[in-house]
Amino acid sequence: MSRLFLGGLLFLGLGACAAPRAAGAPLAPLGRAWAVPTLGLYQEWWDKTVACSGRQGQMSAVSFYAVDAPSGAIELAGDTAHAWWVREGNRIYLPANALSQEWLVRHEMLHALLQRGSHPSEVFVEACHVASAAVWRDSSLSHDPGNPSGN
Ligand SMILES: [Zn+2]
């Protein structure tokens, strides 16, 4: 997914996340971040995401972080997105004010389960309905209006 595309998604308020490429330096948000203990609710959401995706994985392999991001956008590696999954360390960064937003948390969980940063429609849209807020609201969609090609 191109940087411009991500920026456009954010501008439209549809973007969910991005998955940065490691470029040598450690990848971490600019904002203050802290580890989020994964409580029962997250386990429930993880189990639902395992079920809809058909992928196996342990949530204990993933680290969750809250980021002080009042605007709901997190800046990382020169890009801005609502949330991030970082392959290095299998880390998920969420805005502190969106920790209970099911579709967003499960969107990032799905990246962690798939171990990929793209958004194939068959799983992000059709199977799990977590590609975007629009897809979450309308489970009959077969493509994410904001990212129809599933990049
Ligand atoms: Zn994503």
GROMACS .gro file of N, CA and C and ligand atoms in nm:
model
  454
    1MET      N    1   0.085  -0.119   0.000
    1MET     CA    2   0.000   0.000   0.000
    1MET      C    3   0.089   0.124   0.000
    2SER      N    4   0.061   0.214  -0.085
    2SER     CA    5   0.147   0.331  -0.094
    2SER      C    6   0.122   0.428   0.019
    3ARG      N    7   0.220   0.510   0.045
    3ARG     CA    8   0.206   0.610   0.150
    3ARG      C    9   0.093   0.707   0.116
    4LEU      N   10   0.085   0.744  -0.011
    4LEU     CA   11  -0.019   0.838  -0.050
    4LEU      C   12  -0.157   0.779  -0.027
    5PHE      N   13  -0.169   0.652  -0.057
    5PHE     CA   14  -0.297   0.585  -0.040
    5PHE      C   15  -0.338   0.584   0.107
    6LEU      N   16  -0.243   0.554   0.194
    6LEU     CA   17  -0.273   0.553   0.336
    6LEU      C   18  -0.317   0.691   0.381
    7GLY      N   19  -0.243   0.793   0.335
    7GLY     CA   20  -0.278   0.928   0.374
    7GLY      C   21  -0.419   0.962   0.328
    8GLY      N   22  -0.452   0.918   0.208
    8GLY     CA   23  -0.586   0.944   0.156
    8GLY      C   24  -0.692   0.874   0.239
    9LEU      N   25  -0.664   0.753   0.278
    9LEU     CA   26  -0.760   0.680   0.359
    9LEU      C   27  -0.784   0.752   0.491
   10LEU      N   28  -0.677   0.798   0.550
   10LEU     CA   29  -0.692   0.865   0.678
   10LEU      C   30  -0.774   0.991   0.660
   11PHE      N   31  -0.744   1.064   0.555
   11PHE     CA   32  -0.813   1.189   0.530
   11PHE      C   33  -0.964   1.164   0.517
   12LEU      N   34  -0.999   1.055   0.454
   12LEU     CA   35  -1.140   1.023   0.434
   12LEU      C   36  -1.203   0.963   0.559
   13GLY      N   37  -1.120   0.934   0.657
   13GLY     CA   38  -1.173   0.876   0.779
   13GLY      C   39  -1.208   0.729   0.765
   14LEU      N   40  -1.155   0.665   0.663
   14LEU     CA   41  -1.189   0.524   0.639
   14LEU      C   42  -1.074   0.431   0.675
   15GLY      N   43  -0.956   0.485   0.686
   15GLY     CA   44  -0.838   0.401   0.700
   15GLY      C   45  -0.834   0.330   0.833
   16ALA      N   46  -0.789   0.211   0.831
   16ALA     CA   47  -0.781   0.135   0.954
   16ALA      C   48  -0.640   0.133   1.005
   17CYS      N   49  -0.549   0.103   0.920
   17CYS     CA   50  -0.417   0.080   0.972
   17CYS      C   51  -0.317   0.074   0.860
   18ALA      N   52  -0.196   0.053   0.899
   18ALA     CA   53  -0.089   0.036   0.804
   18ALA      C   54   0.009  -0.061   0.865
   19ALA      N   55   0.090  -0.118   0.782
   19ALA     CA   56   0.194  -0.210   0.829
   19ALA      C   57   0.326  -0.163   0.772
   20PRO      N   58   0.405  -0.097   0.853
   20PRO     CA   59   0.528  -0.038   0.802
   20PRO      C   60   0.631  -0.144   0.766
   21ARG      N   61   0.714  -0.110   0.669
   21ARG     CA   62   0.827  -0.196   0.637
   21ARG      C   63   0.943  -0.159   0.727
   22ALA      N   64   1.010  -0.257   0.775
   22ALA     CA   65   1.128  -0.230   0.856
   22ALA      C   66   1.234  -0.165   0.768
   23ALA      N   67   1.288  -0.056   0.814
   23ALA     CA   68   1.388   0.016   0.734
   23ALA      C   69   1.516   0.035   0.813
   24GLY      N   70   1.546  -0.057   0.900
   24GLY     CA   71   1.669  -0.048   0.977
   24GLY      C   72   1.644  -0.001   1.118
   25ALA      N   73   1.585   0.117   1.131
   25ALA     CA   74   1.560   0.170   1.265
   25ALA      C   75   1.443   0.097   1.330
   26PRO      N   76   1.443   0.088   1.462
   26PRO     CA   77   1.329   0.025   1.529
   26PRO      C   78   1.202   0.103   1.499
   27LEU      N   79   1.094   0.033   1.473
   27LEU     CA   80   0.968   0.098   1.440
   27LEU      C   81   0.883   0.115   1.564
   28ALA      N   82   0.852   0.238   1.596
   28ALA     CA   83   0.766   0.266   1.711
   28ALA      C   84   0.700   0.401   1.687
   29PRO      N   85   0.582   0.419   1.740
   29PRO     CA   86   0.511   0.545   1.719
   29PRO      C   87   0.585   0.663   1.781
   30LEU      N   88   0.557   0.780   1.729
   30LEU     CA   89   0.613   0.901   1.787
   30LEU      C   90   0.549   0.934   1.921
   31GLY      N   91   0.419   0.904   1.932
   31GLY     CA   92   0.347   0.936   2.055
   31GLY      C   93   0.386   0.845   2.170
   32ARG      N   94   0.354   0.888   2.292
   32ARG     CA   95   0.381   0.807   2.410
   32ARG      C   96   0.296   0.679   2.403
   33ALA      N   97   0.359   0.564   2.428
   33ALA     CA   98   0.289   0.436   2.417
   33ALA      C   99   0.312   0.353   2.543
   34TRP      N  100   0.214   0.271   2.578
   34TRP     CA  101   0.230   0.183   2.692
   34TRP      C  102   0.160   0.051   2.663
   35ALA      N  103   0.210  -0.054   2.729
   35ALA     CA  104   0.156  -0.187   2.704
   35ALA      C  105   0.015  -0.199   2.760
   36VAL      N  106  -0.071  -0.265   2.684
   36VAL     CA  107  -0.209  -0.287   2.726
   36VAL      C  108  -0.223  -0.432   2.770
   37PRO      N  109  -0.266  -0.457   2.892
   37PRO     CA  110  -0.289  -0.596   2.933
   37PRO      C  111  -0.406  -0.653   2.854
   38THR      N  112  -0.391  -0.772   2.803
   38THR     CA  113  -0.499  -0.831   2.723
   38THR      C  114  -0.596  -0.902   2.816
   39LEU      N  115  -0.710  -0.846   2.830
   39LEU     CA  116  -0.811  -0.900   2.921
   39LEU      C  117  -0.903  -0.994   2.844
   40GLY      N  118  -1.005  -1.041   2.913
   40GLY     CA  119  -1.096  -1.139   2.854
   40GLY      C  120  -1.160  -1.091   2.726
   41LEU      N  121  -1.189  -0.962   2.719
   41LEU     CA  122  -1.255  -0.911   2.599
   41LEU      C  123  -1.167  -0.930   2.476
   42TYR      N  124  -1.039  -0.902   2.491
   42TYR     CA  125  -0.950  -0.917   2.376
   42TYR      C  126  -0.937  -1.065   2.340
   43GLN      N  127  -0.936  -1.153   2.438
   43GLN     CA  128  -0.930  -1.297   2.407
   43GLN      C  129  -1.054  -1.339   2.328
   44GLU      N  130  -1.167  -1.284   2.369
   44GLU     CA  131  -1.292  -1.313   2.298
   44GLU      C  132  -1.283  -1.266   2.152
   45TRP      N  133  -1.233  -1.145   2.134
   45TRP     CA  134  -1.219  -1.090   1.999
   45TRP      C  135  -1.117  -1.167   1.918
   46TRP      N  136  -1.010  -1.210   1.984
   46TRP     CA  137  -0.908  -1.291   1.915
   46TRP      C  138  -0.971  -1.422   1.867
   47ASP      N  139  -1.047  -1.485   1.958
   47ASP     CA  140  -1.109  -1.614   1.924
   47ASP      C  141  -1.207  -1.597   1.807
   48LYS      N  142  -1.282  -1.487   1.807
   48LYS     CA  143  -1.373  -1.462   1.696
   48LYS      C  144  -1.297  -1.443   1.565
   49THR      N  145  -1.182  -1.378   1.575
   49THR     CA  146  -1.103  -1.350   1.455
   49THR      C  147  -1.037  -1.478   1.404
   50VAL      N  148  -0.995  -1.563   1.495
   50VAL     CA  149  -0.944  -1.695   1.455
   50VAL      C  150  -1.055  -1.771   1.384
   51ALA      N  151  -1.174  -1.765   1.441
   51ALA     CA  152  -1.286  -1.842   1.384
   51ALA      C  153  -1.323  -1.793   1.244
   52CYS      N  154  -1.333  -1.661   1.227
   52CYS     CA  155  -1.379  -1.612   1.096
   52CYS      C  156  -1.270  -1.629   0.990
   53SER      N  157  -1.144  -1.623   1.031
   53SER     CA  158  -1.035  -1.628   0.933
   53SER      C  159  -0.992  -1.771   0.902
   54GLY      N  160  -1.020  -1.862   0.995
   54GLY     CA  161  -0.972  -1.998   0.977
   54GLY      C  162  -0.824  -2.014   1.003
   55ARG      N  163  -0.763  -1.909   1.059
   55ARG     CA  164  -0.619  -1.914   1.089
   55ARG      C  165  -0.599  -1.945   1.237
   56GLN      N  166  -0.494  -2.016   1.265
   56GLN     CA  167  -0.461  -2.046   1.404
   56GLN      C  168  -0.352  -1.952   1.453
   57GLY      N  169  -0.359  -1.916   1.579
   57GLY     CA  170  -0.254  -1.833   1.636
   57GLY      C  171  -0.286  -1.805   1.781
   58GLN      N  172  -0.180  -1.782   1.858
   58GLN     CA  173  -0.197  -1.753   2.000
   58GLN      C  174  -0.188  -1.603   2.023
   59MET      N  175  -0.286  -1.548   2.095
   59MET     CA  176  -0.283  -1.406   2.122
   59MET      C  177  -0.163  -1.369   2.208
   60SER      N  178  -0.113  -1.463   2.286
   60SER     CA  179   0.001  -1.433   2.373
   60SER      C  180   0.127  -1.402   2.292
   61ALA      N  181   0.125  -1.435   2.163
   61ALA     CA  182   0.240  -1.403   2.077
   61ALA      C  183   0.238  -1.258   2.031
   62VAL      N  184   0.129  -1.187   2.060
   62VAL     CA  185   0.112  -1.049   2.014
   62VAL      C  186   0.121  -0.955   2.134
   63SER      N  187   0.188  -0.841   2.115
   63SER     CA  188   0.193  -0.738   2.219
   63SER      C  189   0.105  -0.622   2.177
   64PHE      N  190   0.021  -0.577   2.267
   64PHE     CA  191  -0.071  -0.466   2.239
   64PHE      C  192  -0.023  -0.342   2.313
   65TYR      N  193  -0.028  -0.230   2.240
   65TYR     CA  194   0.011  -0.102   2.300
   65TYR      C  195  -0.095   0.002   2.273
   66ALA      N  196  -0.116   0.085   2.374
   66ALA     CA  197  -0.199   0.204   2.357
   66ALA      C  198  -0.106   0.320   2.328
   67VAL      N  199  -0.152   0.410   2.244
   67VAL     CA  200  -0.073   0.528   2.209
   67VAL      C  201  -0.153   0.653   2.243
   68ASP      N  202  -0.086   0.746   2.307
   68ASP     CA  203  -0.150   0.873   2.338
   68ASP      C  204  -0.171   0.949   2.207
   69ALA      N  205  -0.288   0.932   2.148
   69ALA     CA  206  -0.317   0.990   2.016
   69ALA      C  207  -0.460   1.043   2.018
   70PRO      N  208  -0.480   1.159   2.077
   70PRO     CA  209  -0.616   1.212   2.094
   70PRO      C  210  -0.693   1.225   1.963
   71SER      N  211  -0.624   1.247   1.852
   71SER     CA  212  -0.693   1.261   1.724
   71SER      C  213  -0.735   1.126   1.668
   72GLY      N  214  -0.689   1.017   1.731
   72GLY     CA  215  -0.722   0.885   1.679
   72GLY      C  216  -0.628   0.839   1.570
   73ALA      N  217  -0.525   0.920   1.542
   73ALA     CA  218  -0.429   0.884   1.438
   73ALA      C  219  -0.290   0.869   1.501
   74ILE      N  220  -0.220   0.770   1.456
   74ILE     CA  221  -0.088   0.739   1.512
   74ILE      C  222   0.016   0.757   1.403
   75GLU      N  223   0.117   0.833   1.434
   75GLU     CA  224   0.225   0.855   1.339
   75GLU      C  225   0.338   0.757   1.367
   76LEU      N  226   0.382   0.690   1.262
   76LEU     CA  227   0.488   0.591   1.277
   76LEU      C  228   0.566   0.584   1.146
   77ALA      N  229   0.696   0.594   1.156
   77ALA     CA  230   0.783   0.582   1.039
   77ALA      C  231   0.741   0.676   0.926
   78GLY      N  232   0.696   0.795   0.964
   78GLY     CA  233   0.664   0.896   0.863
   78GLY      C  234   0.524   0.885   0.804
   79ASP      N  235   0.449   0.784   0.846
   79ASP     CA  236   0.311   0.768   0.799
   79ASP      C  237   0.215   0.787   0.916
   80THR      N  238   0.090   0.813   0.882
   80THR     CA  239  -0.013   0.829   0.984
   80THR      C  240  -0.127   0.734   0.952
   81ALA      N  241  -0.174   0.663   1.053
   81ALA     CA  242  -0.286   0.571   1.034
   81ALA      C  243  -0.362   0.558   1.166
   82HIS      N  244  -0.480   0.500   1.160
   82HIS     CA  245  -0.558   0.484   1.282
   82HIS      C  246  -0.490   0.390   1.379
   83ALA      N  247  -0.432   0.285   1.326
   83ALA     CA  248  -0.368   0.184   1.411
   83ALA      C  249  -0.262   0.113   1.329
   84TRP      N  250  -0.178   0.038   1.397
   84TRP     CA  251  -0.067  -0.026   1.328
   84TRP      C  252  -0.046  -0.168   1.378
   85TRP      N  253  -0.011  -0.254   1.286
   85TRP     CA  254   0.048  -0.382   1.323
   85TRP      C  255   0.191  -0.379   1.271
   86VAL      N  256   0.285  -0.411   1.358
   86VAL     CA  257   0.426  -0.412   1.320
   86VAL      C  258   0.476  -0.556   1.327
   87ARG      N  259   0.520  -0.606   1.212
   87ARG     CA  260   0.564  -0.745   1.206
   87ARG      C  261   0.677  -0.773   1.304
   88GLU      N  262   0.772  -0.679   1.306
   88GLU     CA  263   0.887  -0.692   1.397
   88GLU      C  264   0.836  -0.687   1.542
   89GLY      N  265   0.843  -0.799   1.609
   89GLY     CA  266   0.793  -0.804   1.746
   89GLY      C  267   0.644  -0.832   1.757
   90ASN      N  268   0.576  -0.846   1.639
   90ASN     CA  269   0.432  -0.878   1.638
   90ASN      C  270   0.356  -0.783   1.732
   91ARG      N  271   0.372  -0.653   1.705
   91ARG     CA  272   0.316  -0.550   1.792
   91ARG      C  273   0.194  -0.483   1.729
   92ILE      N  274   0.097  -0.451   1.811
   92ILE     CA  275  -0.022  -0.378   1.767
   92ILE      C  276  -0.029  -0.248   1.845
   93TYR      N  277  -0.041  -0.138   1.771
   93TYR     CA  278  -0.056  -0.007   1.834
   93TYR      C  279  -0.195   0.047   1.805
   94LEU      N  280  -0.263   0.087   1.910
   94LEU     CA  281  -0.400   0.139   1.899
   94LEU      C  282  -0.407   0.274   1.969
   95PRO      N  283  -0.491   0.365   1.917
   95PRO     CA  284  -0.510   0.490   1.989
   95PRO      C  285  -0.573   0.461   2.126
   96ALA      N  286  -0.525   0.528   2.229
   96ALA     CA  287  -0.576   0.501   2.364
   96ALA      C  288  -0.726   0.518   2.372
   97ASN      N  289  -0.782   0.605   2.288
   97ASN     CA  290  -0.926   0.627   2.294
   97ASN      C  291  -1.004   0.531   2.204
   98ALA      N  292  -0.937   0.430   2.149
   98ALA     CA  293  -1.007   0.334   2.062
   98ALA      C  294  -0.979   0.190   2.104
   99LEU      N  295  -0.938   0.169   2.227
   99LEU     CA  296  -0.902   0.034   2.272
   99LEU      C  297  -1.022  -0.059   2.274
  100SER      N  298  -1.142  -0.003   2.281
  100SER     CA  299  -1.262  -0.087   2.286
  100SER      C  300  -1.340  -0.085   2.156
  101GLN      N  301  -1.275  -0.039   2.048
  101GLN     CA  302  -1.341  -0.037   1.918
  101GLN      C  303  -1.317  -0.172   1.851
  102GLU      N  304  -1.420  -0.255   1.857
  102GLU     CA  305  -1.402  -0.396   1.819
  102GLU      C  306  -1.345  -0.414   1.679
  103TRP      N  307  -1.404  -0.348   1.581
  103TRP     CA  308  -1.359  -0.376   1.444
  103TRP      C  309  -1.213  -0.336   1.425
  104LEU      N  310  -1.172  -0.226   1.489
  104LEU     CA  311  -1.035  -0.179   1.471
  104LEU      C  312  -0.935  -0.273   1.540
  105VAL      N  313  -0.968  -0.314   1.661
  105VAL     CA  314  -0.880  -0.406   1.733
  105VAL      C  315  -0.870  -0.539   1.657
  106ARG      N  316  -0.986  -0.587   1.610
  106ARG     CA  317  -0.985  -0.715   1.540
  106ARG      C  318  -0.920  -0.705   1.401
  107HIS      N  319  -0.926  -0.588   1.341
  107HIS     CA  320  -0.855  -0.564   1.215
  107HIS      C  321  -0.706  -0.588   1.235
  108GLU      N  322  -0.654  -0.530   1.342
  108GLU     CA  323  -0.511  -0.547   1.368
  108GLU      C  324  -0.479  -0.691   1.409
  109MET      N  325  -0.569  -0.752   1.485
  109MET     CA  326  -0.551  -0.893   1.522
  109MET      C  327  -0.542  -0.980   1.396
  110LEU      N  328  -0.625  -0.944   1.297
  110LEU     CA  329  -0.624  -1.023   1.173
  110LEU      C  330  -0.490  -1.011   1.100
  111HIS      N  331  -0.433  -0.891   1.100
  111HIS     CA  332  -0.298  -0.877   1.044
  111HIS      C  333  -0.201  -0.970   1.118
  112ALA      N  334  -0.211  -0.972   1.249
  112ALA     CA  335  -0.119  -1.055   1.328
  112ALA      C  336  -0.140  -1.203   1.299
  113LEU      N  337  -0.266  -1.242   1.281
  113LEU     CA  338  -0.294  -1.382   1.250
  113LEU      C  339  -0.242  -1.421   1.112
  114LEU      N  340  -0.262  -1.330   1.016
  114LEU     CA  341  -0.221  -1.358   0.878
  114LEU      C  342  -0.072  -1.334   0.859
  115GLN      N  343  -0.012  -1.254   0.950
  115GLN     CA  344   0.128  -1.213   0.935
  115GLN      C  345   0.151  -1.147   0.800
  116ARG      N  346   0.058  -1.060   0.765
  116ARG     CA  347   0.074  -0.981   0.642
  116ARG      C  348   0.006  -0.846   0.659
  117GLY      N  349   0.059  -0.748   0.587
  117GLY     CA  350   0.011  -0.612   0.603
  117GLY      C  351  -0.097  -0.571   0.504
  118SER      N  352  -0.122  -0.654   0.403
  118SER     CA  353  -0.225  -0.620   0.305
  118SER      C  354  -0.363  -0.665   0.356
  119HIS      N  355  -0.466  -0.633   0.278
  119HIS     CA  356  -0.603  -0.654   0.323
  119HIS      C  357  -0.684  -0.734   0.222
  120PRO      N  358  -0.651  -0.860   0.202
  120PRO     CA  359  -0.728  -0.940   0.105
  120PRO      C  360  -0.877  -0.938   0.139
  121SER      N  361  -0.959  -0.903   0.039
  121SER     CA  362  -1.102  -0.883   0.063
  121SER      C  363  -1.170  -1.009   0.115
  122GLU      N  364  -1.125  -1.126   0.068
  122GLU     CA  365  -1.198  -1.247   0.107
  122GLU      C  366  -1.193  -1.271   0.257
  123VAL      N  367  -1.090  -1.225   0.322
  123VAL     CA  368  -1.084  -1.245   0.467
  123VAL      C  369  -1.116  -1.117   0.543
  124PHE      N  370  -1.060  -1.002   0.502
  124PHE     CA  371  -1.084  -0.877   0.576
  124PHE      C  372  -1.227  -0.827   0.560
  125VAL      N  373  -1.285  -0.852   0.442
  125VAL     CA  374  -1.420  -0.802   0.416
  125VAL      C  375  -1.523  -0.914   0.432
  126GLU      N  376  -1.511  -1.017   0.349
  126GLU     CA  377  -1.618  -1.116   0.340
  126GLU      C  378  -1.624  -1.209   0.461
  127ALA      N  379  -1.510  -1.254   0.508
  127ALA     CA  380  -1.511  -1.353   0.617
  127ALA      C  381  -1.525  -1.287   0.754
  128CYS      N  382  -1.454  -1.176   0.775
  128CYS     CA  383  -1.448  -1.118   0.910
  128CYS      C  384  -1.512  -0.981   0.924
  129HIS      N  385  -1.536  -0.911   0.815
  129HIS     CA  386  -1.604  -0.779   0.818
  129HIS      C  387  -1.529  -0.675   0.901
  130VAL      N  388  -1.398  -0.680   0.903
  130VAL     CA  389  -1.321  -0.585   0.984
  130VAL      C  390  -1.228  -0.497   0.900
  131ALA      N  391  -1.253  -0.490   0.769
  131ALA     CA  392  -1.165  -0.410   0.683
  131ALA      C  393  -1.171  -0.262   0.719
  132SER      N  394  -1.288  -0.213   0.756
  132SER     CA  395  -1.306  -0.071   0.783
  132SER      C  396  -1.437  -0.054   0.860
  133ALA      N  397  -1.460   0.069   0.906
  133ALA     CA  398  -1.586   0.096   0.976
  133ALA      C  399  -1.705   0.072   0.883
  134ALA      N  400  -1.687   0.105   0.754
  134ALA     CA  401  -1.796   0.087   0.658
  134ALA      C  402  -1.831  -0.061   0.642
  135VAL      N  403  -1.728  -0.143   0.635
  135VAL     CA  404  -1.749  -0.288   0.620
  135VAL      C  405  -1.810  -0.348   0.747
  136TRP      N  406  -1.768  -0.294   0.860
  136TRP     CA  407  -1.821  -0.341   0.989
  136TRP      C  408  -1.971  -0.311   0.999
  137ARG      N  409  -2.011  -0.194   0.948
  137ARG     CA  410  -2.152  -0.155   0.954
  137ARG      C  411  -2.237  -0.234   0.856
  138ASP      N  412  -2.180  -0.269   0.742
  138ASP     CA  413  -2.257  -0.335   0.637
  138ASP      C  414  -2.189  -0.466   0.599
  139SER      N  415  -2.231  -0.573   0.663
  139SER     CA  416  -2.164  -0.701   0.643
  139SER      C  417  -2.198  -0.763   0.508
  140SER      N  418  -2.284  -0.697   0.428
  140SER     CA  419  -2.314  -0.752   0.295
  140SER      C  420  -2.210  -0.708   0.192
  141LEU      N  421  -2.123  -0.615   0.230
  141LEU     CA  422  -2.023  -0.568   0.134
  141LEU      C  423  -1.924  -0.679   0.101
  142SER      N  424  -1.882  -0.682  -0.026
  142SER     CA  425  -1.780  -0.780  -0.065
  142SER      C  426  -1.645  -0.715  -0.087
  143HIS      N  427  -1.645  -0.580  -0.091
  143HIS     CA  428  -1.519  -0.506  -0.102
  143HIS      C  429  -1.526  -0.385  -0.011
  144ASP      N  430  -1.413  -0.343   0.039
  144ASP     CA  431  -1.406  -0.223   0.121
  144ASP      C  432  -1.414  -0.102   0.030
  145PRO      N  433  -1.515  -0.018   0.045
  145PRO     CA  434  -1.529   0.098  -0.045
  145PRO      C  435  -1.403   0.186  -0.045
  146GLY      N  436  -1.334   0.193   0.067
  146GLY     CA  437  -1.216   0.276   0.075
  146GLY      C  438  -1.090   0.209   0.024
  147ASN      N  439  -1.097   0.080  -0.001
  147ASN     CA  440  -0.979   0.004  -0.045
  147ASN      C  441  -1.028  -0.116  -0.125
  148PRO      N  442  -1.092  -0.087  -0.241
  148PRO     CA  443  -1.160  -0.194  -0.315
  148PRO      C  444  -1.066  -0.305  -0.365
  149SER      N  445  -0.939  -0.272  -0.384
  149SER     CA  446  -0.849  -0.376  -0.434
  149SER      C  447  -0.781  -0.452  -0.321
  150GLY      N  448  -0.812  -0.419  -0.197
  150GLY     CA  449  -0.760  -0.499  -0.086
  150GLY      C  450  -0.610  -0.485  -0.064
  151ASN      N  451  -0.556  -0.369  -0.096
  151ASN     CA  452  -0.413  -0.348  -0.077
  151ASN      C  453  -0.376  -0.349   0.071
  152ZN      ZN  454  -0.487  -0.302   0.805
   0.00000   0.00000   0.00000
